[in-house]
Short mmCIF file of C-alpha atoms in Angstrom, two decimals:
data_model
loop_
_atom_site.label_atom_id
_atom_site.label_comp_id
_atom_site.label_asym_id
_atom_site.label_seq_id
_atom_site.Cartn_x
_atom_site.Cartn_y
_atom_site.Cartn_z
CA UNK A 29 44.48 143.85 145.81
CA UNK A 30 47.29 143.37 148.10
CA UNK A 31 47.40 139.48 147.72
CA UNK A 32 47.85 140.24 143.77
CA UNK A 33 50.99 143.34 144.84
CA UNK A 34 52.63 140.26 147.44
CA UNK A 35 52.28 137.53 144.39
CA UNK A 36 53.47 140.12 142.08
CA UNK A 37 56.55 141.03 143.93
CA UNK A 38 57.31 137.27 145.03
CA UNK A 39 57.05 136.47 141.09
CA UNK A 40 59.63 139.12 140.38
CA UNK A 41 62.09 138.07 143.04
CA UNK A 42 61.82 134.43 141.69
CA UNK A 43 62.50 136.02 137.75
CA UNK A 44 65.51 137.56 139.72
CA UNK A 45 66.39 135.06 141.40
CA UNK A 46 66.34 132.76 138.24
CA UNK A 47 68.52 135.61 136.30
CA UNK A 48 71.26 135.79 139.27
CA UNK A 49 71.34 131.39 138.97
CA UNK A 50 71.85 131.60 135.67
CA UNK A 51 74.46 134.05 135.92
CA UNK A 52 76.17 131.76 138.51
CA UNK A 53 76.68 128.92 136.06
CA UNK A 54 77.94 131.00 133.39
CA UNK A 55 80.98 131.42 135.70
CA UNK A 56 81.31 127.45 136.06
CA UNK A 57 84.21 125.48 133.88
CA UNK A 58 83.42 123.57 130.83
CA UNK A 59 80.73 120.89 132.43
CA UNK A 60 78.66 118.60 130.11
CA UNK A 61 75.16 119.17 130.37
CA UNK A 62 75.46 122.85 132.20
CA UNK A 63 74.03 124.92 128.77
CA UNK A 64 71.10 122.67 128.67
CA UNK A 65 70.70 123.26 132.39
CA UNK A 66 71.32 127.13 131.60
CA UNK A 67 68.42 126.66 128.82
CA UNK A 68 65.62 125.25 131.16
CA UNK A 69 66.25 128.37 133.26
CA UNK A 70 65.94 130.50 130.47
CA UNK A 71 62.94 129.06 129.62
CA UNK A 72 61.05 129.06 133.30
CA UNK A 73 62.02 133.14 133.22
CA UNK A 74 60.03 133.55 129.99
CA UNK A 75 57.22 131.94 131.28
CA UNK A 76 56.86 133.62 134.52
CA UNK A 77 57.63 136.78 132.59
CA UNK A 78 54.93 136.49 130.29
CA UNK A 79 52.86 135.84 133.31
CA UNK A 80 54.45 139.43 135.25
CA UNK A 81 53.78 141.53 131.74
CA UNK A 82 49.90 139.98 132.28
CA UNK A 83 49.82 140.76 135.57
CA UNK A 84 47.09 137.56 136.00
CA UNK A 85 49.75 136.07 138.54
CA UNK A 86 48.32 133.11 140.93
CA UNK A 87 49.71 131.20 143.14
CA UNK A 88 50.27 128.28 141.01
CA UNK A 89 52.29 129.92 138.81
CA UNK A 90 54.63 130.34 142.11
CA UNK A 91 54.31 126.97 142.99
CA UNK A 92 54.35 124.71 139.97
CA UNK A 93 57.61 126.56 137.99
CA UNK A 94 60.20 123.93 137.34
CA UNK A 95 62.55 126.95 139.09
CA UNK A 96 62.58 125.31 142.65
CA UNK A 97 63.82 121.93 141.33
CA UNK A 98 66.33 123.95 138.69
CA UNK A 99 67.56 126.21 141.57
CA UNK A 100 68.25 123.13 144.23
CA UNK A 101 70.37 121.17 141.32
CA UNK A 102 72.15 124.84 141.14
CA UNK A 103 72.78 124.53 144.45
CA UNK A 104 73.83 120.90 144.95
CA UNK A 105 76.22 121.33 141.84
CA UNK A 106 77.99 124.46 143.63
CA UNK A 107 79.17 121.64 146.27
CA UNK A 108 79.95 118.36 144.65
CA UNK A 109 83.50 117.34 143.94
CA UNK A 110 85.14 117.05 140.37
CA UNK A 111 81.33 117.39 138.31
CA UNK A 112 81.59 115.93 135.25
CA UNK A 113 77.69 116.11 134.20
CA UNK A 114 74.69 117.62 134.49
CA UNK A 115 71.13 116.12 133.35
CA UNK A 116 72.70 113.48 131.58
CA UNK A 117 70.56 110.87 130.20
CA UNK A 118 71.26 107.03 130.23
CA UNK A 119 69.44 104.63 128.62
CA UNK A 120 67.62 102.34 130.95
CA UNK A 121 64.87 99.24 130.00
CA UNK A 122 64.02 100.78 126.28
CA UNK A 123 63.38 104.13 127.65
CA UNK A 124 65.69 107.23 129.13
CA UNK A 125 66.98 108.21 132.79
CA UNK A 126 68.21 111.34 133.60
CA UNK A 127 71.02 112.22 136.29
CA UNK A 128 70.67 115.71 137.62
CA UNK A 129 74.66 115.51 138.47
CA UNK A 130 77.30 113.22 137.89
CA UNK A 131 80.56 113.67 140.17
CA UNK A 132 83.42 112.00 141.69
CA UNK A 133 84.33 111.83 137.68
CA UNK A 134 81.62 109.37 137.36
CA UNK A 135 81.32 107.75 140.78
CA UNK A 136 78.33 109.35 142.00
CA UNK A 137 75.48 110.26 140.90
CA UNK A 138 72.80 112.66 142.71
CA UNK A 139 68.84 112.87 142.15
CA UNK A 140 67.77 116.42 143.10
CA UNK A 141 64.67 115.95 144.95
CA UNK A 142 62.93 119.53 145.65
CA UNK A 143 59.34 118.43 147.21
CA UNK A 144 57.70 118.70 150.34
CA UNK A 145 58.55 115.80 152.98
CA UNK A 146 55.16 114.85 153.51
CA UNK A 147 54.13 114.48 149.74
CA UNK A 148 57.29 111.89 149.72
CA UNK A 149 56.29 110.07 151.91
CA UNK A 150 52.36 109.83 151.47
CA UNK A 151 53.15 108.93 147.40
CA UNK A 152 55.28 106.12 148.55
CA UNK A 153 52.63 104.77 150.38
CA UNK A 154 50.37 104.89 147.48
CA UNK A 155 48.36 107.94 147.77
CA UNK A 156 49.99 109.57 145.01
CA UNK A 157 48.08 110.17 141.59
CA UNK A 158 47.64 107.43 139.13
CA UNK A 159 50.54 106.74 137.71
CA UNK A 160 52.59 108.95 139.61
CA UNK A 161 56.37 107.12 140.63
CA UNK A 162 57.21 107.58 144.23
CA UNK A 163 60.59 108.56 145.08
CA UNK A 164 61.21 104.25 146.08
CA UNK A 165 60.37 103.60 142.38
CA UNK A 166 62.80 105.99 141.57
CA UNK A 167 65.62 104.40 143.64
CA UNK A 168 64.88 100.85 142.14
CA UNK A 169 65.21 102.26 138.52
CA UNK A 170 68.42 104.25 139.67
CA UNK A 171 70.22 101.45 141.31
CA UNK A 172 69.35 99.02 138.42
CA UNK A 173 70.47 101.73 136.20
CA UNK A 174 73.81 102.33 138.10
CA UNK A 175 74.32 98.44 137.26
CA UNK A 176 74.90 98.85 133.75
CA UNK A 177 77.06 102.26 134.28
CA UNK A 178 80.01 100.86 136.07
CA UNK A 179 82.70 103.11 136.77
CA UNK A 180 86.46 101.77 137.83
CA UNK A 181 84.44 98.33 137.47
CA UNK A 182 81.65 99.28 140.65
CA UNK A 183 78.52 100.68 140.03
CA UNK A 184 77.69 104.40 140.94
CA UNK A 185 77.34 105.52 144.56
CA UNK A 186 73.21 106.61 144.26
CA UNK A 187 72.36 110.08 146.55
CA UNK A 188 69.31 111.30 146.65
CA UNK A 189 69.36 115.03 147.98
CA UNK A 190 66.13 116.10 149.57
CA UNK A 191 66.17 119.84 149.20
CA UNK A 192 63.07 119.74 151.85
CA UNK A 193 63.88 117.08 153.97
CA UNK A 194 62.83 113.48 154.12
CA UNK A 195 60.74 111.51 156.65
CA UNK A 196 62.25 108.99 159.06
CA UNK A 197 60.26 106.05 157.67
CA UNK A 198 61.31 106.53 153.67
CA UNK A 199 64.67 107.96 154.38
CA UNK A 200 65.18 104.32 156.31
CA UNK A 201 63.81 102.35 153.51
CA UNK A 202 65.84 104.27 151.23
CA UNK A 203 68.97 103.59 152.72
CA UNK A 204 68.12 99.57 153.24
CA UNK A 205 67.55 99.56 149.22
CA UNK A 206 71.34 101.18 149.39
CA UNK A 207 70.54 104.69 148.15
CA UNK A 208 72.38 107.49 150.23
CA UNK A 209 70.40 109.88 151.14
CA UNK A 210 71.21 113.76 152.11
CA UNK A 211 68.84 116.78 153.74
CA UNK A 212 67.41 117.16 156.79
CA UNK A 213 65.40 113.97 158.16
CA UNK A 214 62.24 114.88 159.60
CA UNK A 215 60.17 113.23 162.02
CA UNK A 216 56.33 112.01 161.24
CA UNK A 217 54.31 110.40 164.34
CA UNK A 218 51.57 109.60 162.35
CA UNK A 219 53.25 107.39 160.08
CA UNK A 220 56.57 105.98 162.17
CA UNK A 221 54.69 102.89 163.78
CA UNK A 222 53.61 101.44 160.57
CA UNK A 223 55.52 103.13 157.85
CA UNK A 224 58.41 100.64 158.00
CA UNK A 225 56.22 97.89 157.95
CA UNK A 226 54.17 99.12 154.62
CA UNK A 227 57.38 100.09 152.45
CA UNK A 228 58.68 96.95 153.31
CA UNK A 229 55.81 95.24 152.01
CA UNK A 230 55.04 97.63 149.49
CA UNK A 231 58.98 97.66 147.81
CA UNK A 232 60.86 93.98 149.28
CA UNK A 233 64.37 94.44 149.16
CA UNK A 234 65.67 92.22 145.84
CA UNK A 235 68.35 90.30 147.60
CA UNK A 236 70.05 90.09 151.51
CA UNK A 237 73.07 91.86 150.33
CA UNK A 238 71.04 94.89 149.42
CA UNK A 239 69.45 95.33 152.67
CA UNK A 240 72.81 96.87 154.09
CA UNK A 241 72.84 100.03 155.38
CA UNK A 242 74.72 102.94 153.49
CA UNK A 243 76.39 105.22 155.57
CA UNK A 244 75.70 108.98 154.16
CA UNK A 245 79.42 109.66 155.11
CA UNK A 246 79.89 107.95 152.13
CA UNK A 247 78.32 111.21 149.92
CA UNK A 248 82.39 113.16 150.72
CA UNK A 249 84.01 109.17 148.71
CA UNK A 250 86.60 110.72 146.16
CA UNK A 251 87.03 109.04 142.74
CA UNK A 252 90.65 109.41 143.88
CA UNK A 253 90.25 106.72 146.41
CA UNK A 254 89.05 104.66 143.84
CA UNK A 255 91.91 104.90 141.54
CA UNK A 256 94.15 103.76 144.59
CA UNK A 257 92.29 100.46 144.59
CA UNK A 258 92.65 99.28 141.47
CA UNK A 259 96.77 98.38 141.21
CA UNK A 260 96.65 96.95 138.10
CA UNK A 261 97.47 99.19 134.88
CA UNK A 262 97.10 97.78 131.43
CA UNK A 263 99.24 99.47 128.78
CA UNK A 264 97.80 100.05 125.79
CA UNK A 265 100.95 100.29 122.50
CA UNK A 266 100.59 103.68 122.42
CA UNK A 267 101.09 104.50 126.27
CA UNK A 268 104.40 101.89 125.87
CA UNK A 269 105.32 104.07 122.73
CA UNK A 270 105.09 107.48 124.49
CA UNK A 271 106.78 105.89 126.95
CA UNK A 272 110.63 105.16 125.05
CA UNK A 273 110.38 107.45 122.69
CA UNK A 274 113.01 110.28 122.79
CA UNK A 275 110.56 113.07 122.41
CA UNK A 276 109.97 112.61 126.52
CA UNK A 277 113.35 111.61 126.94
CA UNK A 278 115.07 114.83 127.21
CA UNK A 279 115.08 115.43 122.89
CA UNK A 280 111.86 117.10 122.84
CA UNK A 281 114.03 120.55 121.08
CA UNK A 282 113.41 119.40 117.47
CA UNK A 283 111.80 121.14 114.40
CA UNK A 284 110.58 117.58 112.36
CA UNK A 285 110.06 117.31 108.71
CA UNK A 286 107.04 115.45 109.97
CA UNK A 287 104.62 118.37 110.76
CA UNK A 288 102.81 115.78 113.70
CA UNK A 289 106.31 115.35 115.10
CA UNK A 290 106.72 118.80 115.23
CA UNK A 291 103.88 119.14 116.73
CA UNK A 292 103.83 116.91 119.33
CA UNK A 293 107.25 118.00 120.79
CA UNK A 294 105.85 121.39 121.31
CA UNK A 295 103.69 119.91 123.30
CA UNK A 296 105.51 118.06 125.38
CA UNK A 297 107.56 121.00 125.91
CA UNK A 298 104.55 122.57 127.24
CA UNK A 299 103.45 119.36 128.92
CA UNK A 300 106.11 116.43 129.39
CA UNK A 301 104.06 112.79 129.41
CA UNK A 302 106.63 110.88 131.23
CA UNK A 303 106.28 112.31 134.62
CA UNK A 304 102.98 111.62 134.09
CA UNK A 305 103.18 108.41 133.31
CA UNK A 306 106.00 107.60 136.13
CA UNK A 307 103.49 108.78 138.75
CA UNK A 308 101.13 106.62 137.77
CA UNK A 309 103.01 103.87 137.42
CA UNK A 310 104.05 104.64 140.76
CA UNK A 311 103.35 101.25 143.47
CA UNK A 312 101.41 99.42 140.39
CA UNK A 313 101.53 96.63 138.89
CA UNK A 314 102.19 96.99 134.95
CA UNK A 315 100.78 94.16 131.75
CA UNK A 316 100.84 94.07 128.39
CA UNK A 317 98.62 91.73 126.35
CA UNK A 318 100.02 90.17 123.46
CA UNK A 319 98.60 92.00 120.56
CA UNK A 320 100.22 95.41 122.29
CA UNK A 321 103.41 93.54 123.14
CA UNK A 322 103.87 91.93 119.65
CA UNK A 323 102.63 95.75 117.64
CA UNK A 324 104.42 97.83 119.76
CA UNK A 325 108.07 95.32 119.33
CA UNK A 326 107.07 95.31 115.56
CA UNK A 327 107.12 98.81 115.90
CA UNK A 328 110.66 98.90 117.49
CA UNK A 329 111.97 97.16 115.21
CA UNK A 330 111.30 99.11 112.36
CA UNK A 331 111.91 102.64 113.38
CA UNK A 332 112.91 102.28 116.77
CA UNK A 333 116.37 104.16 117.29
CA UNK A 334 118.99 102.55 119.23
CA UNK A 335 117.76 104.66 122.48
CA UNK A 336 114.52 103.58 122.38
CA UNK A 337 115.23 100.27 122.00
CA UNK A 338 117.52 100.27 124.87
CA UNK A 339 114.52 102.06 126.73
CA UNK A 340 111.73 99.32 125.44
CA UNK A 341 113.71 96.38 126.16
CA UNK A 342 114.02 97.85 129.84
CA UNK A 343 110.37 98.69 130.28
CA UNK A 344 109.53 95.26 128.93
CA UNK A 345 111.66 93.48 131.57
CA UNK A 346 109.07 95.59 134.33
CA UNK A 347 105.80 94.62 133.14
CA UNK A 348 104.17 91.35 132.79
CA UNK A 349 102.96 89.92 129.43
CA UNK A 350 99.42 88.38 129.64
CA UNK A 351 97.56 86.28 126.93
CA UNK A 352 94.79 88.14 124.91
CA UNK A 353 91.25 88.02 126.27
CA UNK A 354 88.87 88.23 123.29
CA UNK A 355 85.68 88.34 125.32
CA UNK A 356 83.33 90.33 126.92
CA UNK A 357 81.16 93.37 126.64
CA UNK A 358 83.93 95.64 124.30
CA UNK A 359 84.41 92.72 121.96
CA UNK A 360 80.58 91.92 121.70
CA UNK A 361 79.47 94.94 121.15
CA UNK A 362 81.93 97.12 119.75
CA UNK A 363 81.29 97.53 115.79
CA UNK A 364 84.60 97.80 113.76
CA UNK A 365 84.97 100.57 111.92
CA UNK A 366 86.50 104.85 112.25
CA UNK A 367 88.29 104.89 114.93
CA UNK A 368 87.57 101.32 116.19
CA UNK A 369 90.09 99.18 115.37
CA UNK A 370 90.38 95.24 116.19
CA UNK A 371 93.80 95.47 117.95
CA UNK A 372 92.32 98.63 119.86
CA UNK A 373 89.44 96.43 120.54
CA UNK A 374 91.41 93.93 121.40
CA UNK A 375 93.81 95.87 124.01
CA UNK A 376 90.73 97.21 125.40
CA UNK A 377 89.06 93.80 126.13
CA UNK A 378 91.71 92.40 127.77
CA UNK A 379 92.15 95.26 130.34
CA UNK A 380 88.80 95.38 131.24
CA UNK A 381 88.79 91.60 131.85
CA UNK A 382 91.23 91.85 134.11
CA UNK A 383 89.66 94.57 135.51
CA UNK A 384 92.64 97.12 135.47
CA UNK A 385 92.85 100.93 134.42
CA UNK A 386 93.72 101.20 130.79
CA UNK A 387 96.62 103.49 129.99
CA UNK A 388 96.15 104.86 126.12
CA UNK A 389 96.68 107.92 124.21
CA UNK A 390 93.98 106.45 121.79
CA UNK A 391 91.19 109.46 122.68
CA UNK A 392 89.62 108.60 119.25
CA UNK A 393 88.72 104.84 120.38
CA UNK A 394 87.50 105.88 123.54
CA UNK A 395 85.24 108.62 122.19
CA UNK A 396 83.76 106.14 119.42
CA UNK A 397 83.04 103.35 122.04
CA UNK A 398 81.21 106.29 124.12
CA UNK A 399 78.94 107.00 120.85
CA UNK A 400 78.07 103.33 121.15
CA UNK A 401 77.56 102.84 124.55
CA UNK A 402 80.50 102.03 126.03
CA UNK A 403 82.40 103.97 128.62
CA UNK A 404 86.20 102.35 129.00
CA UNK A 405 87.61 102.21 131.98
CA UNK A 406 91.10 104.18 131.05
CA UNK A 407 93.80 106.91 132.02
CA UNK A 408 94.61 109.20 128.52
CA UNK A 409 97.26 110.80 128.13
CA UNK A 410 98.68 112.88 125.34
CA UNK A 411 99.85 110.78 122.36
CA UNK A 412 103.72 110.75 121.28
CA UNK A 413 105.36 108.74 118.45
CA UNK A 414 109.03 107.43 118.07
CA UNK A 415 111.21 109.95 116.88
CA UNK A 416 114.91 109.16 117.17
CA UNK A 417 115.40 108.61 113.87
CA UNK A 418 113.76 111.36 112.34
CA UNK A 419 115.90 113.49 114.25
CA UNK A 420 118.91 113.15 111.87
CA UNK A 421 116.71 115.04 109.56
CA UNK A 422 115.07 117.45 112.01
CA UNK A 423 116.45 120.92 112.73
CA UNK A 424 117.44 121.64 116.43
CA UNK A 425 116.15 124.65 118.16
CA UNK A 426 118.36 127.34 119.90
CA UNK A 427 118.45 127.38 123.29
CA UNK A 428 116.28 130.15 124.64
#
């Protein structure tokens, strides 16, 4: 009787406990993937409380809920840097992978881990269940993954947090295969003289350069750091259009006849683009591929005002002109159509061949090559048109 009052009261503290997490990440920003996290919680509470309004609790019901792994992602996602996911999925070999958390604004990604040290390390070694994938298979099918999901042209940094600790042998073999690993590493005398040995044999390391060791200081790397590295910036027309235009040249007090115009220069009012862009530009290197050089001139030339094309002919003498490349993975695979465009396409392909950051206000090509796989490497910004002209027909605000 008093075993059933302790697993009774342990059962409510966990419903509690599940309730108070869930309030937690209702305070969190807009994160993708955070209401589906909020959902599994949900869900794991109706069980157990189904279970408390029986009163036929065991101790299985304690120790299989899906709330320990839930409630150590909760608590690995309070202390990550810039989050942008959470159990996102990415298609890997025909079937489905799922990142508990993706952060570093795509840099990293962390496997939550929430399982006794032991039961690690005696499934890697094969004494698992039939079937069952040891946390080393895991590894291989996240680094492979990472692979195909570069970001700033480098695959994903791969942590595996071990919300129980890890053993010295696998945490070792972990980091050879180039996962970083985080927790508490835990001795095992049984299993240190051979363990090496057997995961070595068990899970051979694919290439030399693998082998490496990753050092875990490696888990604090800011996506910021990243952007430093890459010097080259490849403007896309409409980054070189927001660029001249009067609207973020100090005319931005304008009622249009063009409701977008209108538009637009209350934003930048809100939100001037040029700083932006200045600061960026800032110790770079600048290029323009011909398709944006030749569409954005066109573009001058027909309704550029005499400022801007003072102000493009300027810009035009700082950045470098390269040829088109009309190759590679954005070209292949890409379908025309919406809100893909060929000289979008185009633009895009080239930058990533030369492996530099895009610069583009074009949100709606970006989002469509995300629907089909594709994540661009790219700075957005907010989009602004020419709008000299249109000023001789606009009506000037007041000053306030």
């Amino acid at each position: 009787m008093e075993e059933k009052v302790e697993l009774l009261k342990c059962l409510e503290e966990k419903i509690n406990s599940g309730k108070a997490t869930v309030d937690r990440l209702k305070l969190l920003g807009k994160i993708d993937g955070v209401e589906k996290l909020i959902r599994k919680i949900q869900q794991e509470i109706r069980f157990l409380e189904k279970v408390q309004c029986t009163g036929n609790v065991k101790k299985e019901h304690l120790q299989s809920t899906n709330l320990i792994h839930l409630n150590a992602i909760v608590t690995r996602l309070f202390c990550v840097n810039q989050p942008t996911n959470v159990m996102k999925p990415f298609k890997h070999k025909k079937s489905r992978l799922e990142v508990d958390i993706v952060y570093n604004g795509g840099a990293s990604w962390v496997k939550v881990i929430a399982r006794n040290a032991r039961a690690l390390t005696l499934i890697s070694m094969g004494n698992g269940e039939y079937g069952q994938k040891s946390v080393l298979d895991q590894a291989s099918s996240y680094l492979q993954c990472a692979k195909c999901y570069l970001y700033l042209y480098r695959p994903p940094d791969v942590v595996f947090h071990f919300a129980y600790g890890i053993e010295i042998p696998l945490a070792r073999r972990l980091k050879q295969m180039g996962v970083i690993i985080e927790g508490d590493i835990i001795k095992c005398k049984d299993v240190h003289d051979n363990g090496d040995k057997l995961f070595t044999e068990m899970y051979p390391l694919e290439t030399a350069e693998e082998s490496v060791s990753v050092n875990s200081d490696l888990v604090a790397f800011n996506a910021s750091s990243l952007k430093t590295e890459i010097k080259l910036l490849s403007l896309d027309v409409s980054t070189l259009l927001a660029y001249v235009t009067n609207m973020t040249n100090g005319y931005d007090q304008f009622i249009y006849q063009e409701p977008l115009l209108t538009q637009q220069a209350e934003m930048e009012r809100k939100r001037p683009v040029k700083p932006i862009l200045e600061e960026l530009f800032q110790g770079k290197e600048l290029i323009v591929c011909q398709t944006a050089y030749e569409n954005f001139m066109n573009i001058i030339g027909v309704i550029g005002g005499p400022r801007e094309t003072a102000r493009a002919k300027d810009l035009m003498s700082k950045v470098r002109i390269v040829n088109d490349v009309p190759t590679g993975r954005i070209m292949e695979k890409l379908s025309l159509g919406g809100k893909i465009k060929n000289r979008s396409r185009l633009v895009f392909a080239t930058g990533e061949n030369m492996k530099s950051i895009i610069v583009s206000a074009n949100e709606g090509f970006v989002r469509a090559a995300r629907m089909q796989g594709i994540e661009c490497t790219v700075f957005l910004h907010e989009p602004r048109s020419l709008s000299e002209i249109k000023e001789g027909y606009a009506t000037k605000l007041s000053p306030s």
